[in-house]
Amino acid sequence: MRKVSVLLFLAWVCFLFYAGIALFTSGFLLTRLELTNQSSCQELPGPGPLPWGSHGKPGACWMPSRFSRVVLVLIDALRFDFAQPQRSHVPGEPPVSVPFLGKLGSLQRILESQPHHGRLYRSQVDPPTTTMQRLKALTTGSLPTFIDAGSNFASHAIVEDNVIQQLNSAGRRVVFMGDDTWRDLFPGAFSQAFFFSSFNVRDLHTVDNGILEHLYPTLDGGSWDVLIAHFLGVDHCGHKHGPHHPEMAKKLSQMDQVIQGLIERLENDTLLVVAGDHGMTMNGDHGGDSELEVSAALFLYSPTALFPSVPPEEPEVIPQVSLVPTLALLLGLPIPFGNTGEVMAELFSGGSDSSHPHSSALAQVSALHINAQQVSRFLHTYSAATQDLQVKELHRLQTLFSKASARYQHFLRDPQEAEAALSTLTAEFQQFLRGARALCIESWARFSLVRMAGGAALLAAACLLCLLASQLAVAPGFLFRPLLLIPVAWGLTWTILYAGVSVTTGSKIDLVVLGAVAAAGSLLPFLWKAWVSRGSKRPLAPLLPVPRPVLILLLIRLATFFSDSFFVVEARATPFLLGSLVFFLVAQLHWEGQLLPPKPLTMSRLGSSAPTAPPRHSGAHALWLGIGLLLFTRLAGLFHRCPEETPACRSSPWLSPLASMVGGRAKNLWYGACVGALVALLVVVRLWLRRYGNLKSPEPPVLFVRWGMPLMVLGTAAYWALASGAEEAPPRLRALVAGASAVLPRAVMGLAALGLVLLLWRPVTVLVKAGAATSRTRTILTPFSGPPTSQADLDYVVPQIYRHMQEEFQGRLERTKAQGPITVAAYQLGSVYSAAMVTALLLLAFPLMLLHVERVSLVFLLLFLQSFLLLHLLAAGTPVATPGPFTVLWQAVSAWVLLATQTFYSTGHQPVFSAIHWHAAFVGFPDGHGSSTWLPALLVGANTFASHLLFAVGCPLLLLWPFLCERQGPKRRQPLPGSESEARVRPEEEEELQEPLMEVRLRDAPNHFNAALLQLGLKYLFILGAQILACALAASILRRHLMVWKVFAPKFIFEAVGFIVSSVGLLLGIALVMRVDVAVSSWFKKLVLAQQR
Amino acid sequence: MKDTDIKRLLYTNLLCVFSIFLSIFIPSFFVDNFSVLEAHLTWLCICSASVTTVNLLSYLVVKPNVSSKRSSLSHKVTRALKCCVCFLMSCFLLHIIFVLYGAPLIELVLETFLFAVVLSTFTTVPCLCLLGPNLKAWLRVFSRNGVTSIWENSLQITTISSFTGAWLGAFPIPLDWERPWQVWPISCTLGATFGYVAGLVISPLWIYWNRKQLTYKNN
């Protein structure tokens, strides 16, 4: 029952952290209130008559329609400079040969030949630059907030007023073709629709070819009023190849042909809009707010004259949401209720009423006035619904609008004033609109300070709990059960009280606050009890038992979370701190004299007189471990992905898939290197298992390691071959390649699941041999005939001779003691826990490798080698033969966390949303997932947090490894060290043989073992919790920082999700160790019963 | 232990500090617009040369160790050659360690190597002057309870402070303050220099403050 208590205690501590994270998140990532009001033609946006006096007529609306038809071509991720010509501005400078420049030639030809018919704009996009947020902005004119960026998997319909809904209300026929995101945003809104799956970012042609199949027939058919085509090839080409690739030039040329074809087919009453929803970075990604991401192209064209002047030399910069009121008024529709955009006034200059002397300026002012009335109505309604907006600024804006509106009404009654008055009115309306927009931007990033403070306090209290409990866990007489039950009871009491108070007062029960109340209610009694017991028993115990250099490193690590500069270089700062910790470990070993161990004082009772090895040979072991660890850390740093804030940095080309390589020879070499890394990883683990004798028994996990894992390697290699060469396959093999691409990853993951099930079923890989004392003679198996002819043959035979002599000696010893004739020898008990843990980690690593690009397998190999060296280095400084409780050093846990963070970066990840590897969702499912969203989320999450998961599951190795390395102490100078450790049932023989117990020592002290596991989990959670507390404090203190949405908020989200993944992995790892312990205990009981029989 | 020994140690260390200041100010008389930041590589060479010279002269004059039994010329020449080889090996070893800690491998090779030379000047040259090219003596001094005189204690403190200063000098590099000294390896060399100077000043004071608790085997 103690094992269950340990797991429950750790789960409760995880719940405390989850409650703190949830409370802080609910205060930090605040969403905007969405109003569901609708604009309508019958209801004017404000008081006063319209200038043309057409109100009341059938079909009339706020403004007469200028165009009866619109073709909207949305080219996803069409950055502004993609529409630029290739000519250079400097006359003498040669033209720059960039692939994406000068490809949209039709736009340039229109601007040159028909300057009054077309106009190119630079569209300024509001962050976050994800497609769904941009589609919302392009149809509602509002400002989506940050929290919507995370809902890209589960799209949901737009509940606010939008242009599509207005078109439907007016009876217009909307035909859509392209991105299937629109289906979820606007369900049932299209009279005819052709949707194509948009999630496969590596597919450049499916959506575009589907649109081209229907675009011209629908255009010529005529049964449409608004035609929307959303092309995705440019966006997917950016994700896959980046903008600087010949594929981008080909894709843009294809778009140019589409635009040219549309221009030739347009009729006089049709407006053509070519727009990009966002831009893309130098790597072809988007989602953030960099200059390249918020810069999109916007092109307007009409067969009839549309603009009064010629295009300016430099295109004008307009907000993207300006398209919403402009399009609505041009189509004769009401402006959506929640719009905050400003109409493009120059499009309303031309009109059929040319008899009026100031008709052009009057039309512009009228459009602006309608726009301002609509925004004023929205601000009034929104401020009545909630108190978000700033009151003083709101009053100032309303006063400005009232004065301008009054002057506008006065001008309508007395139209004899000069045109200068109209210019003043235009400026005032624009000032109001821009002020309203700025007011909304400033207000909708508001934070709830009470919840943020509560969440941070809860996280800090949970960290303090981990610190106190990790000291109490190894104290004598520590009882788990009563200290755990009392907090749970207190938590339930407070929860019931809060629920009762909420119900009686009629307020809505908030689940986040409920969880926080339960956590705080259960936490405070425990802290009080722990403090009292600590104060009474050990008053002089230090509060921070961390060694001072490790504490300094931890504080430096936490301080870097408060600087955006260190966020940008965290991929290089973490290996630096890890290297510093390794240097400190080696120096500490040398300082305490363990680098050159003293000569052993006691010789073995067996009387083996092995020759004495030179002392320097074993002394430099830890030094070489440290240097090797630094070297592997440096090699892993070669796989890095540059953040957007460092333009001078070059991302590692090794993080792109093999399919993007153009040379066949280099691709084959890299493929060989990736498969070699895969095989090397398997061979290293098998050699390690064989060294400790874990591959000899006929248990199911051992058979799986022998036969199942090579099958996984073969499946992964075959899948990589198909993935890297899929585009070069002949057409008749396409179906076969597609089928194999789906089957092979599923087979590998199925094998991994089967291996884990076998491991949980029979985790003890112990080989039992029972034989009589009289059957000591055995033949030596030789793979050759005749005398040995090579060193390999000698290496094969000599260990058998040694074991034979050892068994003969033991048999003689037993005969002299006149013991019973039956003896039992059990092999590989010394590494029974570590073998199961390492096998589980390898079974986890293969599916995780499959979710990454091929060359990240080298990073996984480095990961295992680094962990191996680090565990050996930590084991060299940990005493295991001393009596008393087992303990894990703080520097061990700190180094483990730093290594996990470093591997997160070397696997090609960054804590920003634009760096997420979305392609992982299609490993095993190239045709999509149907309607489920949890499976792609699981795959992408496993890809992103692979390092967190592996290191959290492997955390118990920090406790097990020092016992595993115990054999290198007294028996260091054995010329032929045996690969087995024998555990005798009779204790008197055990004392005489003086053999190392290794991990069986843990088995002999179950109380200390459970306490050590609890302490290990608490220390790990403390360091993770301190990191996320630092992230929360950084986001709180710097919430008005320029980079809060760029750096600190995504960092907090990634740390929070990483904490959840790590804590679940930690519980799973400790549960696996406990499962092995239960199996070992039952195995010993069966052995004792068999002996008694 | 006597106070006169601590005073001699203090004077020797102050002489080393003075040599560093000389390496900063004396080149200003010969070269126009000389600056530690702008002509950093030149200053590194000058600083390394001056500190090495002062270390050699001070240890030759003070002679803190009298363990050299043989005074033949060939033995002295062999010992000097061994010291030079140890110094060069120390420079290369530090260069490798800097690359392993994140220094660029291909670019800025000369700057990285000169930083290794300077740090070797602050750490290896005093070890060679005091202990000679004896690795066992080095390992003894830098382990627990391994020092046998105040000179070795001072050597221990200055070496640790030099490494600590160089290590702390790496932290301003990522910050966006855009100062001219926030580039590799200027901030690290300045940190190492400050650490060395701090160690030279602190070690006599610390030894004097703890002179009652400090007991050595040979004393």
Coordinates of N, CA and C in Angstrom, one line a residue, chain A residues 12 18 55 120 209 218 338 445 588 665 689 736 769 771 781 786 822 840 871:
Chain A
W12 N -1.4 14.2 -6.2 CA -2.0 15.4 -5.5 C -1.1 16.6 -5.7
Y18 N -1.5 22.0 -11.4 CA -2.5 22.2 -12.4 C -3.4 23.3 -12.1
H55 N -34.4 55.8 -48.7 CA -34.9 54.9 -47.6 C -36.3 54.6 -47.8
L120 N -3.0 48.5 -56.1 CA -2.3 47.5 -55.3 C -2.1 48.2 -53.9
N209 N -5.8 22.7 -57.5 CA -6.3 22.0 -58.6 C -7.8 21.8 -58.5
T218 N -17.8 27.8 -63.2 CA -18.8 28.6 -62.3 C -18.9 30.0 -62.7
G338 N -20.0 44.4 -35.5 CA -18.8 44.6 -34.7 C -17.6 45.0 -35.5
A445 N -6.6 43.6 -24.5 CA -5.5 42.8 -23.9 C -5.4 43.1 -22.4
Q588 N 33.9 18.8 -8.4 CA 33.6 18.4 -7.0 C 34.1 17.0 -6.8
R665 N 22.6 12.0 -54.6 CA 23.7 11.3 -53.8 C 23.7 11.8 -52.4
L689 N 22.1 -4.0 -22.5 CA 21.4 -5.1 -21.9 C 22.2 -6.4 -21.8
L736 N 0.5 2.1 -54.3 CA 1.2 1.2 -53.4 C 2.0 2.1 -52.4
K769 N 18.3 -20.9 -13.0 CA 18.9 -22.1 -13.3 C 19.0 -22.9 -12.0
G771 N 20.1 -26.6 -10.5 CA 20.9 -27.8 -10.8 C 21.5 -28.4 -9.5
L781 N 30.9 -24.3 -25.1 CA 30.4 -24.2 -26.4 C 31.4 -23.4 -27.2
G786 N 38.7 -26.9 -33.5 CA 40.2 -26.9 -33.4 C 40.6 -25.8 -32.5
I822 N 20.8 -28.9 -3.5 CA 20.1 -28.1 -4.5 C 20.6 -26.6 -4.2
A840 N 11.7 0.3 -21.8 CA 10.5 1.2 -22.0 C 10.8 2.5 -22.7
L871 N 24.3 9.9 -16.5 CA 24.0 9.0 -15.4 C 25.3 8.4 -14.8

